């Protein structure tokens, strides 16, 4: 038995560590198209102190550490590119506190979206959090770490904007509280009115520390949720339609999507408009506001609302499961997307690019854009499905995604949850002083370069 | 291409103009104006009817001469490039119902039980009432009546697809097709006849079948002693001679349908299609008046004929306190296959 394995067993116990090949096989890959890479160990801590000891050990021994939630980013963000230790956080899954009046929850770093949703439904039915459309097993800490989005993103911004405090273990082993919990018992602010240090960890994909606790803002859970589906075949109208919808300032979420299959969606762009209300009267009022604001497109016959009775249940699911269904259209159950954050006015160009890339690389596309912060930007997903048993198809998808990222950068977009290749492209395009600032932060926080190496690797 | 059989002389000399004068969604000052608008349409000129028609199909019933005014209106809309509903919605329906070779055919011999392209029809066509034909179900766009495209003024789609549907049935070698969706029956009779399409089998309206079966199951019927309001579907306007079957079935199973304002010839459609065509103000108003009228009768149930109406409209009806049920399930309730209150 190696010394490292023995040390890890000493920290978390025998059942919390493995270097068995069959387990390392699973921890070497994610569901996307990127090549796997084997870790040397996988360890599953149960406490912040165990995380601390593992990081101290890794720092001492200069062993890479890759913090992992459920590993569902699709972008290979927890593939241990340089081996080392994959730190599976899922055993740290306690919901530590819910403050219903201040509307926040504090959860451990491996708590899943589904666990918090179920807990709130049972104990605090008036509250909800912004649920992403990833599977329920995905973790809250990982989601905020990669600037995820969710059902409330149109109203309140990225899910990382909804963080109200953090506990992190720094790469050198210190346990550090970020935001209001650093000065008192309340998890009400991740920074303001102090310097906002959460930016040292959010978006860094585990390269600057391990998030062991997350304070997360909660929001009113209205009794009624509804969805309208507006359809147009004119892509050039989409930005203006979205502008009008966001101008209402009353919508929960807005998604624009198009795909060639099934046939009923061919040639059209669907805009799913989610809204909520406490009463039927409120719902009715909002529905009329939504219809009224798009009346001109109905009058011109360029757009209209489609009946949603057969689709409503699927539309209102949280998380939405249509994504998984899309993944299996070519059989083999794979899909991956490039999701640049972009101005809404660029929707037509992105839409054209998706179709172009799908044709060029002979892959099946689907595209969904989610509005962020009332229309300040959108996450534009350029999604391609693939058969996991078809390496050639996976290769074509990877090439298509790479080209999509090049396009997004040319358009001034920012790749969302960028894989290591996209990170390199971003850093190359980044203004030099900004890149140097990143380098300063990384070097100071992680002098040994042990945290998720291969990601956000800034060279001087 | 099939041509609509529309007798221009009959229309020109019509003294009633009931097709438009009785319309519940457009108003005309009198015969002169209504007749004048029809003449414009007939002569291929623009008419406000081409822009205002909500596609309720009722003029097919109102016309005393069987002259298919609605089909003519839809033809002329398409001819002039006038979209009844928004273009993307129109195309969505065309794409959604395209034949893709994905259909279900049961143990079909001389009879087929048509479930159109409506999944809800499969479970309805079951139990004691359908025991001899339930296995002979067919489902899919290959067997779907394309009449829905008349709502979108795309008669060309009907003319293209209906012969294929008829041919698909013919290939099955059936002598009878029992249509669980009354729009299928209306398509295979009214529309096929209007366009001179030969139907090489006998379309059977499901309520004819239902009535005969219920007569045979009379010993099992326990009168329901309930009051209902009936939601007449748009497609029933294509086959108004079949409308009296509803009352016969109700009578047989002990169901009372009190007189109300929007009934029989003045029935209001479920209005779901009107959301696309006329906007929410019209559709909301029609649905509200309809439900208000149902409630005023003291009805316990709203009884549907068309599962598409039921899917779209039932929830709104239920929110106002009425239970909803399809007429087949109501018959199943009468013979004890469905417990009262469970639907």
JSON list of N, CA and C in Angstrom, two decimals, chain B residues 239-306:
[
{"chain": "B", "resi": 239, "resn": "UNK", "atom": "N", "xyz": [-71.36, 17.02, -39.79]},
{"chain": "B", "resi": 239, "resn": "UNK", "atom": "CA", "xyz": [-72.28, 15.89, -39.85]},
{"chain": "B", "resi": 239, "resn": "UNK", "atom": "C", "xyz": [-73.49, 16.15, -38.96]},
{"chain": "B", "resi": 240, "resn": "UNK", "atom": "N", "xyz": [-74.21, 17.24, -39.20]},
{"chain": "B", "resi": 240, "resn": "UNK", "atom": "CA", "xyz": [-75.28, 17.62, -38.28]},
{"chain": "B", "resi": 240, "resn": "UNK", "atom": "C", "xyz": [-76.39, 16.57, -38.16]},
{"chain": "B", "resi": 241, "resn": "UNK", "atom": "N", "xyz": [-76.53, 15.76, -39.19]},
{"chain": "B", "resi": 241, "resn": "UNK", "atom": "CA", "xyz": [-77.56, 14.72, -39.11]},
{"chain": "B", "resi": 241, "resn": "UNK", "atom": "C", "xyz": [-77.26, 13.71, -38.02]},
{"chain": "B", "resi": 242, "resn": "UNK", "atom": "N", "xyz": [-76.03, 13.67, -37.54]},
{"chain": "B", "resi": 242, "resn": "UNK", "atom": "CA", "xyz": [-75.65, 12.73, -36.49]},
{"chain": "B", "resi": 242, "resn": "UNK", "atom": "C", "xyz": [-75.81, 13.31, -35.08]},
{"chain": "B", "resi": 243, "resn": "UNK", "atom": "N", "xyz": [-76.03, 14.60, -35.02]},
{"chain": "B", "resi": 243, "resn": "UNK", "atom": "CA", "xyz": [-76.12, 15.25, -33.70]},
{"chain": "B", "resi": 243, "resn": "UNK", "atom": "C", "xyz": [-77.24, 14.68, -32.82]},
{"chain": "B", "resi": 244, "resn": "UNK", "atom": "N", "xyz": [-78.40, 14.33, -33.38]},
{"chain": "B", "resi": 244, "resn": "UNK", "atom": "CA", "xyz": [-79.47, 13.79, -32.52]},
{"chain": "B", "resi": 244, "resn": "UNK", "atom": "C", "xyz": [-79.11, 12.50, -31.78]},
{"chain": "B", "resi": 245, "resn": "UNK", "atom": "N", "xyz": [-78.06, 11.84, -32.22]},
{"chain": "B", "resi": 245, "resn": "UNK", "atom": "CA", "xyz": [-77.65, 10.61, -31.53]},
{"chain": "B", "resi": 245, "resn": "UNK", "atom": "C", "xyz": [-77.31, 10.86, -30.07]},
{"chain": "B", "resi": 246, "resn": "UNK", "atom": "N", "xyz": [-76.79, 12.04, -29.79]},
{"chain": "B", "resi": 246, "resn": "UNK", "atom": "CA", "xyz": [-76.39, 12.36, -28.42]},
{"chain": "B", "resi": 246, "resn": "UNK", "atom": "C", "xyz": [-77.59, 12.26, -27.50]},
{"chain": "B", "resi": 247, "resn": "UNK", "atom": "N", "xyz": [-78.66, 12.87, -27.92]},
{"chain": "B", "resi": 247, "resn": "UNK", "atom": "CA", "xyz": [-79.87, 12.86, -27.07]},
{"chain": "B", "resi": 247, "resn": "UNK", "atom": "C", "xyz": [-80.41, 11.44, -26.92]},
{"chain": "B", "resi": 248, "resn": "UNK", "atom": "N", "xyz": [-80.32, 10.66, -27.98]},
{"chain": "B", "resi": 248, "resn": "UNK", "atom": "CA", "xyz": [-80.80, 9.27, -27.89]},
{"chain": "B", "resi": 248, "resn": "UNK", "atom": "C", "xyz": [-79.97, 8.47, -26.89]},
{"chain": "B", "resi": 249, "resn": "UNK", "atom": "N", "xyz": [-78.67, 8.69, -26.92]},
{"chain": "B", "resi": 249, "resn": "UNK", "atom": "CA", "xyz": [-77.80, 7.97, -25.97]},
{"chain": "B", "resi": 249, "resn": "UNK", "atom": "C", "xyz": [-78.08, 8.44, -24.55]},
{"chain": "B", "resi": 250, "resn": "UNK", "atom": "N", "xyz": [-78.20, 9.74, -24.39]},
{"chain": "B", "resi": 250, "resn": "UNK", "atom": "CA", "xyz": [-78.49, 10.28, -23.05]},
{"chain": "B", "resi": 250, "resn": "UNK", "atom": "C", "xyz": [-79.78, 9.67, -22.51]},
{"chain": "B", "resi": 251, "resn": "UNK", "atom": "N", "xyz": [-80.78, 9.61, -23.36]},
{"chain": "B", "resi": 251, "resn": "UNK", "atom": "CA", "xyz": [-82.09, 9.10, -22.93]},
{"chain": "B", "resi": 251, "resn": "UNK", "atom": "C", "xyz": [-81.95, 7.64, -22.48]},
{"chain": "B", "resi": 252, "resn": "UNK", "atom": "N", "xyz": [-81.17, 6.89, -23.24]},
{"chain": "B", "resi": 252, "resn": "UNK", "atom": "CA", "xyz": [-81.01, 5.46, -22.97]},
{"chain": "B", "resi": 252, "resn": "UNK", "atom": "C", "xyz": [-80.33, 5.20, -21.63]},
{"chain": "B", "resi": 253, "resn": "UNK", "atom": "N", "xyz": [-79.44, 6.09, -21.24]},
{"chain": "B", "resi": 253, "resn": "UNK", "atom": "CA", "xyz": [-78.68, 5.84, -19.99]},
{"chain": "B", "resi": 253, "resn": "UNK", "atom": "C", "xyz": [-79.16, 6.74, -18.84]},
{"chain": "B", "resi": 254, "resn": "UNK", "atom": "N", "xyz": [-80.27, 7.36, -19.05]},
{"chain": "B", "resi": 254, "resn": "UNK", "atom": "CA", "xyz": [-80.87, 8.12, -17.94]},
{"chain": "B", "resi": 254, "resn": "UNK", "atom": "C", "xyz": [-80.15, 9.40, -17.61]},
{"chain": "B", "resi": 255, "resn": "UNK", "atom": "N", "xyz": [-79.74, 10.11, -18.66]},
{"chain": "B", "resi": 255, "resn": "UNK", "atom": "CA", "xyz": [-79.04, 11.37, -18.45]},
{"chain": "B", "resi": 255, "resn": "UNK", "atom": "C", "xyz": [-79.90, 12.51, -18.97]},
{"chain": "B", "resi": 256, "resn": "UNK", "atom": "N", "xyz": [-80.00, 13.55, -18.17]},
{"chain": "B", "resi": 256, "resn": "UNK", "atom": "CA", "xyz": [-80.83, 14.70, -18.54]},
{"chain": "B", "resi": 256, "resn": "UNK", "atom": "C", "xyz": [-79.95, 15.83, -19.03]},
{"chain": "B", "resi": 257, "resn": "UNK", "atom": "N", "xyz": [-80.31, 16.39, -20.16]},
{"chain": "B", "resi": 257, "resn": "UNK", "atom": "CA", "xyz": [-79.55, 17.52, -20.70]},
{"chain": "B", "resi": 257, "resn": "UNK", "atom": "C", "xyz": [-80.48, 18.71, -20.80]},
{"chain": "B", "resi": 258, "resn": "UNK", "atom": "N", "xyz": [-80.51, 19.54, -19.77]},
{"chain": "B", "resi": 258, "resn": "UNK", "atom": "CA", "xyz": [-81.47, 20.66, -19.78]},
{"chain": "B", "resi": 258, "resn": "UNK", "atom": "C", "xyz": [-81.21, 21.62, -20.94]},
{"chain": "B", "resi": 259, "resn": "UNK", "atom": "N", "xyz": [-82.24, 22.31, -21.29]},
{"chain": "B", "resi": 259, "resn": "UNK", "atom": "CA", "xyz": [-82.15, 23.31, -22.35]},
{"chain": "B", "resi": 259, "resn": "UNK", "atom": "C", "xyz": [-81.22, 24.43, -21.88]},
{"chain": "B", "resi": 260, "resn": "UNK", "atom": "N", "xyz": [-80.38, 24.86, -22.75]},
{"chain": "B", "resi": 260, "resn": "UNK", "atom": "CA", "xyz": [-79.55, 26.02, -22.40]},
{"chain": "B", "resi": 260, "resn": "UNK", "atom": "C", "xyz": [-79.37, 26.91, -23.62]},
{"chain": "B", "resi": 261, "resn": "UNK", "atom": "N", "xyz": [-78.72, 28.03, -23.40]},
{"chain": "B", "resi": 261, "resn": "UNK", "atom": "CA", "xyz": [-78.62, 29.04, -24.47]},
{"chain": "B", "resi": 261, "resn": "UNK", "atom": "C", "xyz": [-77.76, 28.52, -25.62]},
{"chain": "B", "resi": 262, "resn": "UNK", "atom": "N", "xyz": [-76.60, 27.95, -25.27]},
{"chain": "B", "resi": 262, "resn": "UNK", "atom": "CA", "xyz": [-75.65, 27.54, -26.31]},
{"chain": "B", "resi": 262, "resn": "UNK", "atom": "C", "xyz": [-75.72, 26.03, -26.51]},
{"chain": "B", "resi": 263, "resn": "UNK", "atom": "N", "xyz": [-76.63, 25.63, -27.32]},
{"chain": "B", "resi": 263, "resn": "UNK", "atom": "CA", "xyz": [-76.92, 24.21, -27.46]},
{"chain": "B", "resi": 263, "resn": "UNK", "atom": "C", "xyz": [-77.30, 23.92, -28.91]},
{"chain": "B", "resi": 264, "resn": "UNK", "atom": "N", "xyz": [-77.07, 22.70, -29.31]},
{"chain": "B", "resi": 264, "resn": "UNK", "atom": "CA", "xyz": [-77.46, 22.27, -30.65]},
{"chain": "B", "resi": 264, "resn": "UNK", "atom": "C", "xyz": [-76.91, 23.26, -31.69]},
{"chain": "B", "resi": 265, "resn": "UNK", "atom": "N", "xyz": [-77.80, 23.92, -32.42]},
{"chain": "B", "resi": 265, "resn": "UNK", "atom": "CA", "xyz": [-77.33, 24.79, -33.49]},
{"chain": "B", "resi": 265, "resn": "UNK", "atom": "C", "xyz": [-76.55, 26.00, -32.96]},
{"chain": "B", "resi": 266, "resn": "UNK", "atom": "N", "xyz": [-76.88, 26.42, -31.75]},
{"chain": "B", "resi": 266, "resn": "UNK", "atom": "CA", "xyz": [-76.20, 27.60, -31.18]},
{"chain": "B", "resi": 266, "resn": "UNK", "atom": "C", "xyz": [-75.05, 27.22, -30.24]},
{"chain": "B", "resi": 267, "resn": "UNK", "atom": "N", "xyz": [-74.66, 25.98, -30.29]},
{"chain": "B", "resi": 267, "resn": "UNK", "atom": "CA", "xyz": [-73.57, 25.54, -29.40]},
{"chain": "B", "resi": 267, "resn": "UNK", "atom": "C", "xyz": [-72.30, 26.37, -29.65]},
{"chain": "B", "resi": 268, "resn": "UNK", "atom": "N", "xyz": [-71.57, 26.58, -28.58]},
{"chain": "B", "resi": 268, "resn": "UNK", "atom": "CA", "xyz": [-70.28, 27.25, -28.72]},
{"chain": "B", "resi": 268, "resn": "UNK", "atom": "C", "xyz": [-69.19, 26.20, -28.77]},
{"chain": "B", "resi": 269, "resn": "UNK", "atom": "N", "xyz": [-68.20, 26.46, -29.59]},
{"chain": "B", "resi": 269, "resn": "UNK", "atom": "CA", "xyz": [-67.12, 25.47, -29.69]},
{"chain": "B", "resi": 269, "resn": "UNK", "atom": "C", "xyz": [-66.19, 25.63, -28.49]},
{"chain": "B", "resi": 270, "resn": "UNK", "atom": "N", "xyz": [-65.32, 24.67, -28.30]},
{"chain": "B", "resi": 270, "resn": "UNK", "atom": "CA", "xyz": [-64.45, 24.69, -27.11]},
{"chain": "B", "resi": 270, "resn": "UNK", "atom": "C", "xyz": [-63.52, 25.90, -27.14]},
{"chain": "B", "resi": 271, "resn": "UNK", "atom": "N", "xyz": [-63.33, 26.47, -28.30]},
{"chain": "B", "resi": 271, "resn": "UNK", "atom": "CA", "xyz": [-62.63, 27.76, -28.48]},
{"chain": "B", "resi": 271, "resn": "UNK", "atom": "C", "xyz": [-61.11, 27.67, -28.39]},
{"chain": "B", "resi": 272, "resn": "UNK", "atom": "N", "xyz": [-60.58, 26.50, -28.23]},
{"chain": "B", "resi": 272, "resn": "UNK", "atom": "CA", "xyz": [-59.12, 26.43, -28.13]},
{"chain": "B", "resi": 272, "resn": "UNK", "atom": "C", "xyz": [-58.45, 26.90, -29.41]},
{"chain": "B", "resi": 273, "resn": "UNK", "atom": "N", "xyz": [-59.02, 26.53, -30.53]},
{"chain": "B", "resi": 273, "resn": "UNK", "atom": "CA", "xyz": [-58.43, 26.96, -31.80]},
{"chain": "B", "resi": 273, "resn": "UNK", "atom": "C", "xyz": [-58.52, 28.47, -31.96]},
{"chain": "B", "resi": 274, "resn": "UNK", "atom": "N", "xyz": [-59.49, 29.06, -31.27]},
{"chain": "B", "resi": 274, "resn": "UNK", "atom": "CA", "xyz": [-59.68, 30.51, -31.39]},
{"chain": "B", "resi": 274, "resn": "UNK", "atom": "C", "xyz": [-58.54, 31.30, -30.75]},
{"chain": "B", "resi": 275, "resn": "UNK", "atom": "N", "xyz": [-57.84, 30.66, -29.82]},
{"chain": "B", "resi": 275, "resn": "UNK", "atom": "CA", "xyz": [-56.70, 31.36, -29.24]},
{"chain": "B", "resi": 275, "resn": "UNK", "atom": "C", "xyz": [-55.68, 31.71, -30.33]},
{"chain": "B", "resi": 276, "resn": "UNK", "atom": "N", "xyz": [-55.50, 30.77, -31.24]},
{"chain": "B", "resi": 276, "resn": "UNK", "atom": "CA", "xyz": [-54.55, 31.02, -32.33]},
{"chain": "B", "resi": 276, "resn": "UNK", "atom": "C", "xyz": [-55.13, 31.95, -33.39]},
{"chain": "B", "resi": 277, "resn": "UNK", "atom": "N", "xyz": [-56.42, 31.84, -33.58]},
{"chain": "B", "resi": 277, "resn": "UNK", "atom": "CA", "xyz": [-57.02, 32.54, -34.73]},
{"chain": "B", "resi": 277, "resn": "UNK", "atom": "C", "xyz": [-57.57, 33.92, -34.35]},
{"chain": "B", "resi": 278, "resn": "UNK", "atom": "N", "xyz": [-58.20, 34.00, -33.21]},
{"chain": "B", "resi": 278, "resn": "UNK", "atom": "CA", "xyz": [-58.84, 35.27, -32.85]},
{"chain": "B", "resi": 278, "resn": "UNK", "atom": "C", "xyz": [-58.23, 35.96, -31.64]},
{"chain": "B", "resi": 279, "resn": "UNK", "atom": "N", "xyz": [-57.30, 35.29, -30.97]},
{"chain": "B", "resi": 279, "resn": "UNK", "atom": "CA", "xyz": [-56.70, 35.91, -29.79]},
{"chain": "B", "resi": 279, "resn": "UNK", "atom": "C", "xyz": [-57.43, 35.53, -28.52]},
{"chain": "B", "resi": 280, "resn": "UNK", "atom": "N", "xyz": [-56.82, 35.91, -27.39]},
{"chain": "B", "resi": 280, "resn": "UNK", "atom": "CA", "xyz": [-57.36, 35.43, -26.12]},
{"chain": "B", "resi": 280, "resn": "UNK", "atom": "C", "xyz": [-58.66, 36.10, -25.71]},
{"chain": "B", "resi": 281, "resn": "UNK", "atom": "N", "xyz": [-58.87, 37.35, -26.16]},
{"chain": "B", "resi": 281, "resn": "UNK", "atom": "CA", "xyz": [-60.10, 38.02, -25.72]},
{"chain": "B", "resi": 281, "resn": "UNK", "atom": "C", "xyz": [-61.32, 37.29, -26.24]},
{"chain": "B", "resi": 282, "resn": "UNK", "atom": "N", "xyz": [-61.29, 36.93, -27.52]},
{"chain": "B", "resi": 282, "resn": "UNK", "atom": "CA", "xyz": [-62.40, 36.18, -28.10]},
{"chain": "B", "resi": 282, "resn": "UNK", "atom": "C", "xyz": [-62.52, 34.81, -27.43]},
{"chain": "B", "resi": 283, "resn": "UNK", "atom": "N", "xyz": [-61.40, 34.08, -27.37]},
{"chain": "B", "resi": 283, "resn": "UNK", "atom": "CA", "xyz": [-61.45, 32.71, -26.84]},
{"chain": "B", "resi": 283, "resn": "UNK", "atom": "C", "xyz": [-61.87, 32.70, -25.37]},
{"chain": "B", "resi": 284, "resn": "UNK", "atom": "N", "xyz": [-61.31, 33.60, -24.58]},
{"chain": "B", "resi": 284, "resn": "UNK", "atom": "CA", "xyz": [-61.69, 33.66, -23.17]},
{"chain": "B", "resi": 284, "resn": "UNK", "atom": "C", "xyz": [-63.18, 33.93, -23.02]},
{"chain": "B", "resi": 285, "resn": "UNK", "atom": "N", "xyz": [-63.67, 34.86, -23.84]},
{"chain": "B", "resi": 285, "resn": "UNK", "atom": "CA", "xyz": [-65.09, 35.23, -23.77]},
{"chain": "B", "resi": 285, "resn": "UNK", "atom": "C", "xyz": [-65.98, 34.05, -24.14]},
{"chain": "B", "resi": 286, "resn": "UNK", "atom": "N", "xyz": [-65.63, 33.36, -25.21]},
{"chain": "B", "resi": 286, "resn": "UNK", "atom": "CA", "xyz": [-66.45, 32.22, -25.64]},
{"chain": "B", "resi": 286, "resn": "UNK", "atom": "C", "xyz": [-66.45, 31.14, -24.57]},
{"chain": "B", "resi": 287, "resn": "UNK", "atom": "N", "xyz": [-65.28, 30.86, -24.03]},
{"chain": "B", "resi": 287, "resn": "UNK", "atom": "CA", "xyz": [-65.21, 29.82, -23.01]},
{"chain": "B", "resi": 287, "resn": "UNK", "atom": "C", "xyz": [-65.96, 30.21, -21.74]},
{"chain": "B", "resi": 288, "resn": "UNK", "atom": "N", "xyz": [-65.88, 31.47, -21.37]},
{"chain": "B", "resi": 288, "resn": "UNK", "atom": "CA", "xyz": [-66.57, 31.91, -20.16]},
{"chain": "B", "resi": 288, "resn": "UNK", "atom": "C", "xyz": [-68.08, 31.81, -20.34]},
{"chain": "B", "resi": 289, "resn": "UNK", "atom": "N", "xyz": [-68.55, 32.31, -21.48]},
{"chain": "B", "resi": 289, "resn": "UNK", "atom": "CA", "xyz": [-70.00, 32.24, -21.74]},
{"chain": "B", "resi": 289, "resn": "UNK", "atom": "C", "xyz": [-70.48, 30.79, -21.76]},
{"chain": "B", "resi": 290, "resn": "UNK", "atom": "N", "xyz": [-69.66, 29.96, -22.35]},
{"chain": "B", "resi": 290, "resn": "UNK", "atom": "CA", "xyz": [-70.02, 28.54, -22.45]},
{"chain": "B", "resi": 290, "resn": "UNK", "atom": "C", "xyz": [-70.12, 27.89, -21.07]},
{"chain": "B", "resi": 291, "resn": "UNK", "atom": "N", "xyz": [-69.11, 28.12, -20.26]},
{"chain": "B", "resi": 291, "resn": "UNK", "atom": "CA", "xyz": [-69.11, 27.49, -18.93]},
{"chain": "B", "resi": 291, "resn": "UNK", "atom": "C", "xyz": [-70.20, 28.09, -18.05]},
{"chain": "B", "resi": 292, "resn": "UNK", "atom": "N", "xyz": [-70.37, 29.39, -18.12]},
{"chain": "B", "resi": 292, "resn": "UNK", "atom": "CA", "xyz": [-71.47, 30.04, -17.37]},
{"chain": "B", "resi": 292, "resn": "UNK", "atom": "C", "xyz": [-72.79, 29.37, -17.72]},
{"chain": "B", "resi": 293, "resn": "UNK", "atom": "N", "xyz": [-72.97, 29.14, -19.01]},
{"chain": "B", "resi": 293, "resn": "UNK", "atom": "CA", "xyz": [-74.22, 28.56, -19.50]},
{"chain": "B", "resi": 293, "resn": "UNK", "atom": "C", "xyz": [-74.39, 27.12, -19.00]},
{"chain": "B", "resi": 294, "resn": "UNK", "atom": "N", "xyz": [-73.27, 26.38, -19.00]},
{"chain": "B", "resi": 294, "resn": "UNK", "atom": "CA", "xyz": [-73.33, 25.00, -18.48]},
{"chain": "B", "resi": 294, "resn": "UNK", "atom": "C", "xyz": [-73.73, 25.00, -17.01]},
{"chain": "B", "resi": 295, "resn": "UNK", "atom": "N", "xyz": [-73.08, 25.89, -16.26]},
{"chain": "B", "resi": 295, "resn": "UNK", "atom": "CA", "xyz": [-73.34, 25.93, -14.81]},
{"chain": "B", "resi": 295, "resn": "UNK", "atom": "C", "xyz": [-74.78, 26.31, -14.51]},
{"chain": "B", "resi": 296, "resn": "UNK", "atom": "N", "xyz": [-75.33, 27.18, -15.35]},
{"chain": "B", "resi": 296, "resn": "UNK", "atom": "CA", "xyz": [-76.71, 27.66, -15.12]},
{"chain": "B", "resi": 296, "resn": "UNK", "atom": "C", "xyz": [-77.74, 26.52, -15.22]},
{"chain": "B", "resi": 297, "resn": "UNK", "atom": "N", "xyz": [-77.37, 25.44, -15.90]},
{"chain": "B", "resi": 297, "resn": "UNK", "atom": "CA", "xyz": [-78.32, 24.32, -16.02]},
{"chain": "B", "resi": 297, "resn": "UNK", "atom": "C", "xyz": [-78.31, 23.43, -14.79]},
{"chain": "B", "resi": 298, "resn": "UNK", "atom": "N", "xyz": [-77.34, 23.66, -13.91]},
{"chain": "B", "resi": 298, "resn": "UNK", "atom": "CA", "xyz": [-77.21, 22.79, -12.74]},
{"chain": "B", "resi": 298, "resn": "UNK", "atom": "C", "xyz": [-76.56, 21.46, -13.09]},
{"chain": "B", "resi": 299, "resn": "UNK", "atom": "N", "xyz": [-75.86, 21.42, -14.21]},
{"chain": "B", "resi": 299, "resn": "UNK", "atom": "CA", "xyz": [-75.24, 20.16, -14.65]},
{"chain": "B", "resi": 299, "resn": "UNK", "atom": "C", "xyz": [-74.18, 19.70, -13.66]},
{"chain": "B", "resi": 300, "resn": "UNK", "atom": "N", "xyz": [-74.07, 18.37, -13.54]},
{"chain": "B", "resi": 300, "resn": "UNK", "atom": "CA", "xyz": [-73.03, 17.78, -12.71]},
{"chain": "B", "resi": 300, "resn": "UNK", "atom": "C", "xyz": [-71.77, 17.54, -13.57]},
{"chain": "B", "resi": 301, "resn": "UNK", "atom": "N", "xyz": [-72.01, 17.14, -14.79]},
{"chain": "B", "resi": 301, "resn": "UNK", "atom": "CA", "xyz": [-70.92, 16.81, -15.70]},
{"chain": "B", "resi": 301, "resn": "UNK", "atom": "C", "xyz": [-71.00, 17.64, -16.97]},
{"chain": "B", "resi": 302, "resn": "UNK", "atom": "N", "xyz": [-69.84, 17.96, -17.52]},
{"chain": "B", "resi": 302, "resn": "UNK", "atom": "CA", "xyz": [-69.75, 18.41, -18.91]},
{"chain": "B", "resi": 302, "resn": "UNK", "atom": "C", "xyz": [-69.32, 17.19, -19.71]},
{"chain": "B", "resi": 303, "resn": "UNK", "atom": "N", "xyz": [-70.14, 16.84, -20.70]},
{"chain": "B", "resi": 303, "resn": "UNK", "atom": "CA", "xyz": [-69.86, 15.63, -21.49]},
{"chain": "B", "resi": 303, "resn": "UNK", "atom": "C", "xyz": [-69.23, 16.02, -22.82]},
{"chain": "B", "resi": 304, "resn": "UNK", "atom": "N", "xyz": [-68.09, 15.41, -23.08]},
{"chain": "B", "resi": 304, "resn": "UNK", "atom": "CA", "xyz": [-67.38, 15.71, -24.33]},
{"chain": "B", "resi": 304, "resn": "UNK", "atom": "C", "xyz": [-67.61, 14.61, -25.36]},
{"chain": "B", "resi": 305, "resn": "UNK", "atom": "N", "xyz": [-67.57, 15.03, -26.59]},
{"chain": "B", "resi": 305, "resn": "UNK", "atom": "CA", "xyz": [-67.60, 14.12, -27.73]},
{"chain": "B", "resi": 305, "resn": "UNK", "atom": "C", "xyz": [-66.18, 13.97, -28.28]},
{"chain": "B", "resi": 306, "resn": "UNK", "atom": "N", "xyz": [-65.46, 15.07, -28.34]},
{"chain": "B", "resi": 306, "resn": "UNK", "atom": "CA", "xyz": [-64.13, 15.08, -28.97]},
{"chain": "B", "resi": 306, "resn": "UNK", "atom": "C", "xyz": [-63.05, 15.10, -27.89]}
]
